[in-house]
Short mmCIF file of N, CA and C in Angstrom, two decimals:
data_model
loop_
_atom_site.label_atom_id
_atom_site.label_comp_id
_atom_site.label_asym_id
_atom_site.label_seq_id
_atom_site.Cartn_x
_atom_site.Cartn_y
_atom_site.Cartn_z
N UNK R 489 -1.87 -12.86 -17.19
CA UNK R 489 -1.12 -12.51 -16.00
C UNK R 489 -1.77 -11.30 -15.34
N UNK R 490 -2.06 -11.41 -14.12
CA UNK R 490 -2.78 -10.23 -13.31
C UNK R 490 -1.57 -8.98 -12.99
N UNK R 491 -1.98 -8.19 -13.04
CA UNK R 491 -1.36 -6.74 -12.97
C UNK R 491 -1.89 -6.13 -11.69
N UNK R 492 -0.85 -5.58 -11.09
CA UNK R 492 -0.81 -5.24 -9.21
C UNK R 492 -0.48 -4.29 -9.06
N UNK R 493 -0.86 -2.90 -8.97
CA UNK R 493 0.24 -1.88 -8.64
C UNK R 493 0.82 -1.86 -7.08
N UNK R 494 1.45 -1.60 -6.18
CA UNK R 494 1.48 -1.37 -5.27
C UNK R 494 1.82 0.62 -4.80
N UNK R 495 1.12 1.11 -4.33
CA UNK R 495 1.69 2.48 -4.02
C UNK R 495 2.20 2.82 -2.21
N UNK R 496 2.83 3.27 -2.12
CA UNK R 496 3.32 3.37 -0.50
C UNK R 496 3.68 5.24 -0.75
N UNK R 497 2.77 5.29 0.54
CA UNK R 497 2.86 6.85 0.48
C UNK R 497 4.04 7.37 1.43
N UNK R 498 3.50 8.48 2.21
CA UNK R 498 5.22 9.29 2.13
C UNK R 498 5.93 8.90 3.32
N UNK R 499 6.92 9.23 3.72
CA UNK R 499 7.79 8.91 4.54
C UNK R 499 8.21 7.23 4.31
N UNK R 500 7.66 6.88 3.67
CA UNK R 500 7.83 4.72 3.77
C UNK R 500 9.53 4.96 2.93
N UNK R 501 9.73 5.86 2.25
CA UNK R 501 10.72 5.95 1.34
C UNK R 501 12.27 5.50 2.99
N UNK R 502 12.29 6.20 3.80
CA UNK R 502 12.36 6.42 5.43
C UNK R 502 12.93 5.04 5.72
N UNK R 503 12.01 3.75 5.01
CA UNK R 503 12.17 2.40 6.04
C UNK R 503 13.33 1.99 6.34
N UNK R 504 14.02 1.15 7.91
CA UNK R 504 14.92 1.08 7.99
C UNK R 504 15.74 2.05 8.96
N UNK R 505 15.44 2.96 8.24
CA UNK R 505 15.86 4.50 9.35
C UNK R 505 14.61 5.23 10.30
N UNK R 506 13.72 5.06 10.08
CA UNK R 506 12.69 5.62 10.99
C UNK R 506 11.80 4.63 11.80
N UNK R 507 12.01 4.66 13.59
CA UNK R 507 11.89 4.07 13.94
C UNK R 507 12.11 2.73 14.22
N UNK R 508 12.78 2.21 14.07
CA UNK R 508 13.30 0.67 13.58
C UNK R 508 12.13 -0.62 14.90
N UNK R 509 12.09 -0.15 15.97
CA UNK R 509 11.33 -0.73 16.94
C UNK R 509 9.81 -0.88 16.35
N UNK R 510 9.38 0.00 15.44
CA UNK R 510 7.95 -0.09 15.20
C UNK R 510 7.81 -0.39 13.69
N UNK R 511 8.76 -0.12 13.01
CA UNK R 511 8.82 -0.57 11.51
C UNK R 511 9.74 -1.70 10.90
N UNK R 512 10.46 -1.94 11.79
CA UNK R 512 11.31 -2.82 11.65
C UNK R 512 13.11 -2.47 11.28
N UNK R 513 14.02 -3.06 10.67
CA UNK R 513 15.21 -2.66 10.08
C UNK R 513 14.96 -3.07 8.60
N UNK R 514 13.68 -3.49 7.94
CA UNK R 514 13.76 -3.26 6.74
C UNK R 514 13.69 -2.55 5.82
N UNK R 515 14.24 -1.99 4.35
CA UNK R 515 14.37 -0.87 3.90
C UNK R 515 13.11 -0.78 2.94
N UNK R 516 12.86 -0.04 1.85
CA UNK R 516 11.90 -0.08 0.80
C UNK R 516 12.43 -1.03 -0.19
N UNK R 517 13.76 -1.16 -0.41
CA UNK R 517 14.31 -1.39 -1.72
C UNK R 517 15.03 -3.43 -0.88
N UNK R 518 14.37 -3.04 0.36
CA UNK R 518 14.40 -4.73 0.78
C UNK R 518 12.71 -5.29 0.84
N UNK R 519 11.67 -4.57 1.27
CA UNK R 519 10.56 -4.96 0.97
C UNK R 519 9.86 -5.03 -0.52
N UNK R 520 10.56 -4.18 -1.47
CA UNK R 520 9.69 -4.00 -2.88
C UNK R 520 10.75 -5.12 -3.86
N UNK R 521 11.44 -6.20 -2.93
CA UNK R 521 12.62 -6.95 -3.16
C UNK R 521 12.09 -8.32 -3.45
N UNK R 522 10.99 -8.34 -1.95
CA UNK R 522 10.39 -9.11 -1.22
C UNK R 522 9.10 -9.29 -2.25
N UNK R 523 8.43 -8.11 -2.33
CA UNK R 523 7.00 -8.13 -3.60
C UNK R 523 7.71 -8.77 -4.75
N UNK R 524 8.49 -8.08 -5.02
CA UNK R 524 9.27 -8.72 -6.87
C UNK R 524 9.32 -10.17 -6.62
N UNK R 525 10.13 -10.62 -5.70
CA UNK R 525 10.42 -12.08 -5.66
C UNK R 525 9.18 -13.27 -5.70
N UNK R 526 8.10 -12.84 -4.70
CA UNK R 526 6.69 -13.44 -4.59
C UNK R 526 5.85 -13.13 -5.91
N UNK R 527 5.73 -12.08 -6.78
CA UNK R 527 5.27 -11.85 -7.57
C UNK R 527 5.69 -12.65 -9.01
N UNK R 528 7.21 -12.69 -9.00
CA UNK R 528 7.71 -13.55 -9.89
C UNK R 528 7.26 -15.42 -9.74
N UNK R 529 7.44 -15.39 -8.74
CA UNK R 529 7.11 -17.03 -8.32
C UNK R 529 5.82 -17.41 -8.94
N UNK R 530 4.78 -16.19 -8.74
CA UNK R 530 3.57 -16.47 -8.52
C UNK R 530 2.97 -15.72 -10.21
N UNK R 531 3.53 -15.51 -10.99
CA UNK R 531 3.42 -14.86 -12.51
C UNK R 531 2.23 -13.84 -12.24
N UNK R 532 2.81 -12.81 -11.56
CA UNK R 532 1.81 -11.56 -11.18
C UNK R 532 3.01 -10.82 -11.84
N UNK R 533 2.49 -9.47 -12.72
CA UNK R 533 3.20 -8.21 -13.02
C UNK R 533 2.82 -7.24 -11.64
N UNK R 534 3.79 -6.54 -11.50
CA UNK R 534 3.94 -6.01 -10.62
C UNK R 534 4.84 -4.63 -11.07
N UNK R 535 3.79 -3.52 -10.37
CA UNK R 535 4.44 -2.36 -10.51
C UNK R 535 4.54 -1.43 -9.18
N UNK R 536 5.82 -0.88 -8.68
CA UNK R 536 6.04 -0.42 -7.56
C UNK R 536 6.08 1.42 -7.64
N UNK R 537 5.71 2.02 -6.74
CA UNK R 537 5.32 3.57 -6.88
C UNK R 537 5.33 4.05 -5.17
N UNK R 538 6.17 5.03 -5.09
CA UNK R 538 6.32 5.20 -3.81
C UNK R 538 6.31 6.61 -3.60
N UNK R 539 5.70 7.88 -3.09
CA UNK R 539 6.00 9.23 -2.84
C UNK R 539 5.66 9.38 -1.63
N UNK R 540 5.95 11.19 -1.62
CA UNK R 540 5.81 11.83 -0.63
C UNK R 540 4.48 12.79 -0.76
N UNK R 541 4.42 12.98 -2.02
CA UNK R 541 3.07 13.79 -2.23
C UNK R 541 1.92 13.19 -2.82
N UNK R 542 0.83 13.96 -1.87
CA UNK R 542 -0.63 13.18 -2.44
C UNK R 542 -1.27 13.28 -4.01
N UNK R 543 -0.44 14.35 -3.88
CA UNK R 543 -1.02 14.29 -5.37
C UNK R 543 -0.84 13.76 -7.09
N UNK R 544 0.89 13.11 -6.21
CA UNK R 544 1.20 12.57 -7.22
C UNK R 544 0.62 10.71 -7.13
N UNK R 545 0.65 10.49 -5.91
CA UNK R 545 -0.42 9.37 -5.53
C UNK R 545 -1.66 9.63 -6.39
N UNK R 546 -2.36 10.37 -6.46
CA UNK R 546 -3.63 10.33 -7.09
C UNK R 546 -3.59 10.18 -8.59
N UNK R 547 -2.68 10.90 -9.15
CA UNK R 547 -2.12 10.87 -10.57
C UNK R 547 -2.02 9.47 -10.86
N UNK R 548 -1.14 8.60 -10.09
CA UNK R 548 -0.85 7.47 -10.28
C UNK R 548 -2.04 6.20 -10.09
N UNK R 549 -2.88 6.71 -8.91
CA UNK R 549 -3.95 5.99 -9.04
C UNK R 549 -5.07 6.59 -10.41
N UNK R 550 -4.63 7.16 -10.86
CA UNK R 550 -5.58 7.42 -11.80
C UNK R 550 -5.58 6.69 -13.19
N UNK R 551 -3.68 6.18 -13.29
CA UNK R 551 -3.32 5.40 -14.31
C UNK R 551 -3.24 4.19 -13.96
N UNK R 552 -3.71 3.96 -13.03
CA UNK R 552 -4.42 2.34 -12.21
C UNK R 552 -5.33 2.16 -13.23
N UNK R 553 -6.70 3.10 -13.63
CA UNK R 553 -8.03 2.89 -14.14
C UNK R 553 -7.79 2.12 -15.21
N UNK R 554 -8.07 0.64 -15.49
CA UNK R 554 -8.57 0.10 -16.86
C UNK R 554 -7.37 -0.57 -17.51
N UNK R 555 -6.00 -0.34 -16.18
CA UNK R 555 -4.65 -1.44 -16.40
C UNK R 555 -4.34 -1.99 -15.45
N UNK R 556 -4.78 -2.14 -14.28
CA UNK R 556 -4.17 -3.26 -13.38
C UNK R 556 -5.62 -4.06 -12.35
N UNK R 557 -5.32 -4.59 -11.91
CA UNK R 557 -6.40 -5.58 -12.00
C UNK R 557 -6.66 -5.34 -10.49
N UNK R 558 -5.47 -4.65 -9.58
CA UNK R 558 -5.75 -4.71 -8.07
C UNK R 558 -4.49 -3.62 -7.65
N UNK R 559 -4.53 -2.84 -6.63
CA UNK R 559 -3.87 -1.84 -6.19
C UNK R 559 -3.52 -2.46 -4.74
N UNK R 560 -2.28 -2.90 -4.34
CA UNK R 560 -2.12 -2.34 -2.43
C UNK R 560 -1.68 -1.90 -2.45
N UNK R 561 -2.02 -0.08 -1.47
CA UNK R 561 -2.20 1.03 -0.78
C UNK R 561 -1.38 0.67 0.79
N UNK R 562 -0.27 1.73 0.89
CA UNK R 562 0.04 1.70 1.99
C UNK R 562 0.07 3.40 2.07
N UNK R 563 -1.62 3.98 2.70
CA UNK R 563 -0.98 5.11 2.80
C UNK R 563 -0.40 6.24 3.66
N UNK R 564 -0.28 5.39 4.53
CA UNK R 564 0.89 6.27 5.61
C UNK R 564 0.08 7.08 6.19
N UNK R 565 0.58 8.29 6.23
CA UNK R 565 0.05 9.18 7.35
C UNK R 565 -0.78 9.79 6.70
N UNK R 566 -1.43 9.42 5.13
CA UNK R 566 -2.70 9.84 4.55
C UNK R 566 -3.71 9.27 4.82
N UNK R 567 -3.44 7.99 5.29
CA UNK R 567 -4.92 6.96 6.01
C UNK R 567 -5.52 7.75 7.16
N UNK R 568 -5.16 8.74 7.33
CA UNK R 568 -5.82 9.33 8.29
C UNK R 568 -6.84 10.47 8.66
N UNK R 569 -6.06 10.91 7.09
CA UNK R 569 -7.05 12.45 7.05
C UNK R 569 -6.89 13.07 5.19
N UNK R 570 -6.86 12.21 4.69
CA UNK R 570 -6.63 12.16 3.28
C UNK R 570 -8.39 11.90 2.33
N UNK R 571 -9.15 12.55 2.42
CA UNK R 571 -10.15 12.55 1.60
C UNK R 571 -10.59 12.21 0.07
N UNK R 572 -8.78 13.07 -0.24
CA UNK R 572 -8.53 13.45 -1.75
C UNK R 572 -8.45 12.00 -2.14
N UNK R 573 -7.38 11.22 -1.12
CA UNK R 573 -6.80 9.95 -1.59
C UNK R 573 -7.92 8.83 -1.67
N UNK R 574 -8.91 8.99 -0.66
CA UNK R 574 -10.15 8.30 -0.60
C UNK R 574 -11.15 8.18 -2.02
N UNK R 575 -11.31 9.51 -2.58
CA UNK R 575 -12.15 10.07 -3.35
C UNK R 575 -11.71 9.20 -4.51
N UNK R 576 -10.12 9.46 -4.94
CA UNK R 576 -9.46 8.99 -6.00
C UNK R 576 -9.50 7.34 -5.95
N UNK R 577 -9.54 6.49 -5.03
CA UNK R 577 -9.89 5.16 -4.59
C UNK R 577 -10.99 4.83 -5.46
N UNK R 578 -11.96 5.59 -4.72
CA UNK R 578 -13.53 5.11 -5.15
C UNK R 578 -14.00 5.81 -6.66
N UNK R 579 -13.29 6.28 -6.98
CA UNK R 579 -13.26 6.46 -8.52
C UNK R 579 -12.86 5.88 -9.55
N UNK R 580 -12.04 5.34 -9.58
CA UNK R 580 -10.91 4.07 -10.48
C UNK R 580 -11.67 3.11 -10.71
N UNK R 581 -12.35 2.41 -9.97
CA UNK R 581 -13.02 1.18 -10.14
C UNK R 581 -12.19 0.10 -10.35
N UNK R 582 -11.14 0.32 -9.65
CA UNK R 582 -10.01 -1.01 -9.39
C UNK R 582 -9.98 -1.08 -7.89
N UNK R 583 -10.55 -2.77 -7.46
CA UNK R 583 -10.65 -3.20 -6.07
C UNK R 583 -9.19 -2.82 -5.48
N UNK R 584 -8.78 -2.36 -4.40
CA UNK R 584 -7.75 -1.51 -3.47
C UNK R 584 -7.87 -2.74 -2.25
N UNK R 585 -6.51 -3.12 -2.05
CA UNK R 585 -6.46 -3.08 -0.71
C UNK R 585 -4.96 -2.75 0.04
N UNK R 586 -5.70 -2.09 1.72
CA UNK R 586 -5.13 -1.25 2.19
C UNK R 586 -4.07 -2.07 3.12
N UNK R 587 -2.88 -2.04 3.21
CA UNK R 587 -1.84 -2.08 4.07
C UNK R 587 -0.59 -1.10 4.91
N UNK R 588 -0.54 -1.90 6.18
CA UNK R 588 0.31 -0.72 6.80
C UNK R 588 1.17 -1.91 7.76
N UNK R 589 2.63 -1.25 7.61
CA UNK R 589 3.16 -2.48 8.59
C UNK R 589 3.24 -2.74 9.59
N UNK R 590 3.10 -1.03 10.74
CA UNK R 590 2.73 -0.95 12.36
C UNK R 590 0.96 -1.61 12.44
N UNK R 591 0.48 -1.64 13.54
CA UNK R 591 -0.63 -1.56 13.86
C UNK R 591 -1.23 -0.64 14.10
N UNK R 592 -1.71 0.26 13.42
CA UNK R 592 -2.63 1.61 13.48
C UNK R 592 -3.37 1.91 14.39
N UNK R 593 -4.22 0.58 15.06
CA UNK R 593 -4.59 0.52 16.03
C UNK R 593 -4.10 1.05 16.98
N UNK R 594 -2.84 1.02 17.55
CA UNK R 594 -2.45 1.25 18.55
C UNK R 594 -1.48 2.79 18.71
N UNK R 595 -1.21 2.94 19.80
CA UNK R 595 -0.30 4.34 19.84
C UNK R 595 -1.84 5.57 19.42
N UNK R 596 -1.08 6.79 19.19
CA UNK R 596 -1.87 8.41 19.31
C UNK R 596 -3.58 7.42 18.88
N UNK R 597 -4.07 8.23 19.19
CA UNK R 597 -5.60 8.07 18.52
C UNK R 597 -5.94 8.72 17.69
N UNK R 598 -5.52 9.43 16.93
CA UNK R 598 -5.55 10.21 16.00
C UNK R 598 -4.94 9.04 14.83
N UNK R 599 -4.32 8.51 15.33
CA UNK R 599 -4.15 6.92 14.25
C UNK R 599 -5.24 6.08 14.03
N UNK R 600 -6.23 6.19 15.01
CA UNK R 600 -7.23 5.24 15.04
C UNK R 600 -8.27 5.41 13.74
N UNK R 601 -7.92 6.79 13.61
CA UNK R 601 -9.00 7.01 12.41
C UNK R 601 -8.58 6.70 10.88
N UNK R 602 -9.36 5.74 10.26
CA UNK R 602 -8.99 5.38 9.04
C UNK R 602 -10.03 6.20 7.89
N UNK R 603 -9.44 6.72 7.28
CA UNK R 603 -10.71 7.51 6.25
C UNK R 603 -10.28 7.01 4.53
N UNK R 604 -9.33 5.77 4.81
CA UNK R 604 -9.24 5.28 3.37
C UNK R 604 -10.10 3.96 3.65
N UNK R 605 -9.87 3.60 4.36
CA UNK R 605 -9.84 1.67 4.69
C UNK R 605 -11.45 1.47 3.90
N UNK R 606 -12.23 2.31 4.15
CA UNK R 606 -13.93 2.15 3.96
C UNK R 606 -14.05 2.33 2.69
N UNK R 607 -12.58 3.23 1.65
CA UNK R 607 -13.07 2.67 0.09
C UNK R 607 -12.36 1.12 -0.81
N UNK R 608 -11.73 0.71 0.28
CA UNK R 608 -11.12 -0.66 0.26
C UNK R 608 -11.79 -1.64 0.48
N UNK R 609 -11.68 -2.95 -0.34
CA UNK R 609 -11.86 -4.10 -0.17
C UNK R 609 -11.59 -4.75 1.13
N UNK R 610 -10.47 -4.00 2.16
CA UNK R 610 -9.74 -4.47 3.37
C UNK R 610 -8.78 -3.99 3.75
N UNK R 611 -8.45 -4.49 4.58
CA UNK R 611 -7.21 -3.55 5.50
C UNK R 611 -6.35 -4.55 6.08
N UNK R 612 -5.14 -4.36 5.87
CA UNK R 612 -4.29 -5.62 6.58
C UNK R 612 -2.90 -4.75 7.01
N UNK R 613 -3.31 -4.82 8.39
CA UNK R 613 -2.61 -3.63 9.50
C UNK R 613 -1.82 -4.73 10.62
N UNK R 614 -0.17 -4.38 10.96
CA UNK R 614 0.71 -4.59 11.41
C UNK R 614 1.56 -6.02 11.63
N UNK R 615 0.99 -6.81 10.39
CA UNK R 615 1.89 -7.72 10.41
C UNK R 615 3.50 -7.58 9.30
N UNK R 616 3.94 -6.31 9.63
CA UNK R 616 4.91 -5.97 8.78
C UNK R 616 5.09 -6.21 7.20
N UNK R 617 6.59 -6.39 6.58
CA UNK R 617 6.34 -6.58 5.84
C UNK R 617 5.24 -7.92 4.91
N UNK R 618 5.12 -8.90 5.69
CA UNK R 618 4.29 -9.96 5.48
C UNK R 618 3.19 -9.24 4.92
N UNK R 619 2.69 -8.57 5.32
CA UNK R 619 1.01 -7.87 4.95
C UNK R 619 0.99 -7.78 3.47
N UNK R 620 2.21 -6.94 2.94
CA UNK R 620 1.83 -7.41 1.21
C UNK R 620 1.91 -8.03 0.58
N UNK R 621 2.74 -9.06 0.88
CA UNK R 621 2.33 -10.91 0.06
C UNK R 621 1.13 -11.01 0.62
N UNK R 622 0.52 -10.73 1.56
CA UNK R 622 -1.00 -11.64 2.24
C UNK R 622 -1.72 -11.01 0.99
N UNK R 623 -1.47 -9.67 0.61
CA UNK R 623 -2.38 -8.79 -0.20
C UNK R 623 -1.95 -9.15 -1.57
N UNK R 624 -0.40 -9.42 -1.75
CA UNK R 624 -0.75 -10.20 -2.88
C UNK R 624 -1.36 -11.50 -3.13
N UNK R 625 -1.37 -12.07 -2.61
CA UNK R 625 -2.23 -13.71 -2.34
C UNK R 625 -3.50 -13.15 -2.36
N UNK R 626 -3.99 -12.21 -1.83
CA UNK R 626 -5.32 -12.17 -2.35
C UNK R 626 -5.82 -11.88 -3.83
N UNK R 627 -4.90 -11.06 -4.21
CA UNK R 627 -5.36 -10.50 -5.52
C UNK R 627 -4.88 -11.44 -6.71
N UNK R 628 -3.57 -12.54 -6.23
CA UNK R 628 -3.71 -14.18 -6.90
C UNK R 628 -4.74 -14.50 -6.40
N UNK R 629 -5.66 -15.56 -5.54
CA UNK R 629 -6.40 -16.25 -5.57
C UNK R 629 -7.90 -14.88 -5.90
N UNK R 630 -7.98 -14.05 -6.20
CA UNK R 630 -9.37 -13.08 -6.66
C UNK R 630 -9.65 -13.45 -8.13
#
């Protein structure tokens, strides 16, 4: 059975209440509802991890190394200027991929800049919650 962590960095805790037009009205504890259910169907272990601080993100990606087989990364407003979180990526040697449920693309430009996405396998940006079944389907069919 393949082993998945998923981590969602800070403010995602928020979903539901912040912004609802650009994130939707779904909550964390309705999307990590959504992973459990697809994950079960599909006999993936699945482990869910959600903060506000980077550093406990890194901690956690660190106990990624040499137990789970694939990481999706949602990291919020660290995809942007987060080095540390980058560094800790490309160290693990567990393939990452990156999700976000707005389109990053669009809105401030200061969003435009991704400084995780380039230690990732990929990036799968604003098809809401959908994006992490797509990311789990990848890391089933990998």
């Amino acid at each position: 059975m393949k082993k998945i962590m998923v981590v969602n960095g800070p403010n995602l805790n928020l979903l539901g209440q912040k912004d609802p037009t650009l994130y939707g009205c779904f909550t964390l504890d309705d999307l990590n509802q959504k992973i459990l259910d697809f994950a079960d169907k599909n006999e993936l272990e699945v482990k869910l991890f959600q903060s506000n601080y980077e550093g406990e993100i890194v901690e956690e990606l660190h106990k990624a190394r040499g137990n789970f087989d694939g990481i999706i990364i949602n990291p919020a407003a660290l995809t942007h200027n987060s080095y540390v979180l980058r560094s800790a990526i490309e160290s693990i040697q567990v393939p990452c991929l990156e999700v976000h449920i707005s389109n990053v693309h669009k809105g401030d430009d200061f969003r435009k800049q991704d400084v995780i996405g380039p230690a990732c396998v990929g990036v799968i940006t604003g098809l809401g919650w959908l994006g992490y079944l797509l990311a789990l389907e990848y890391f089933l069919k990998l």
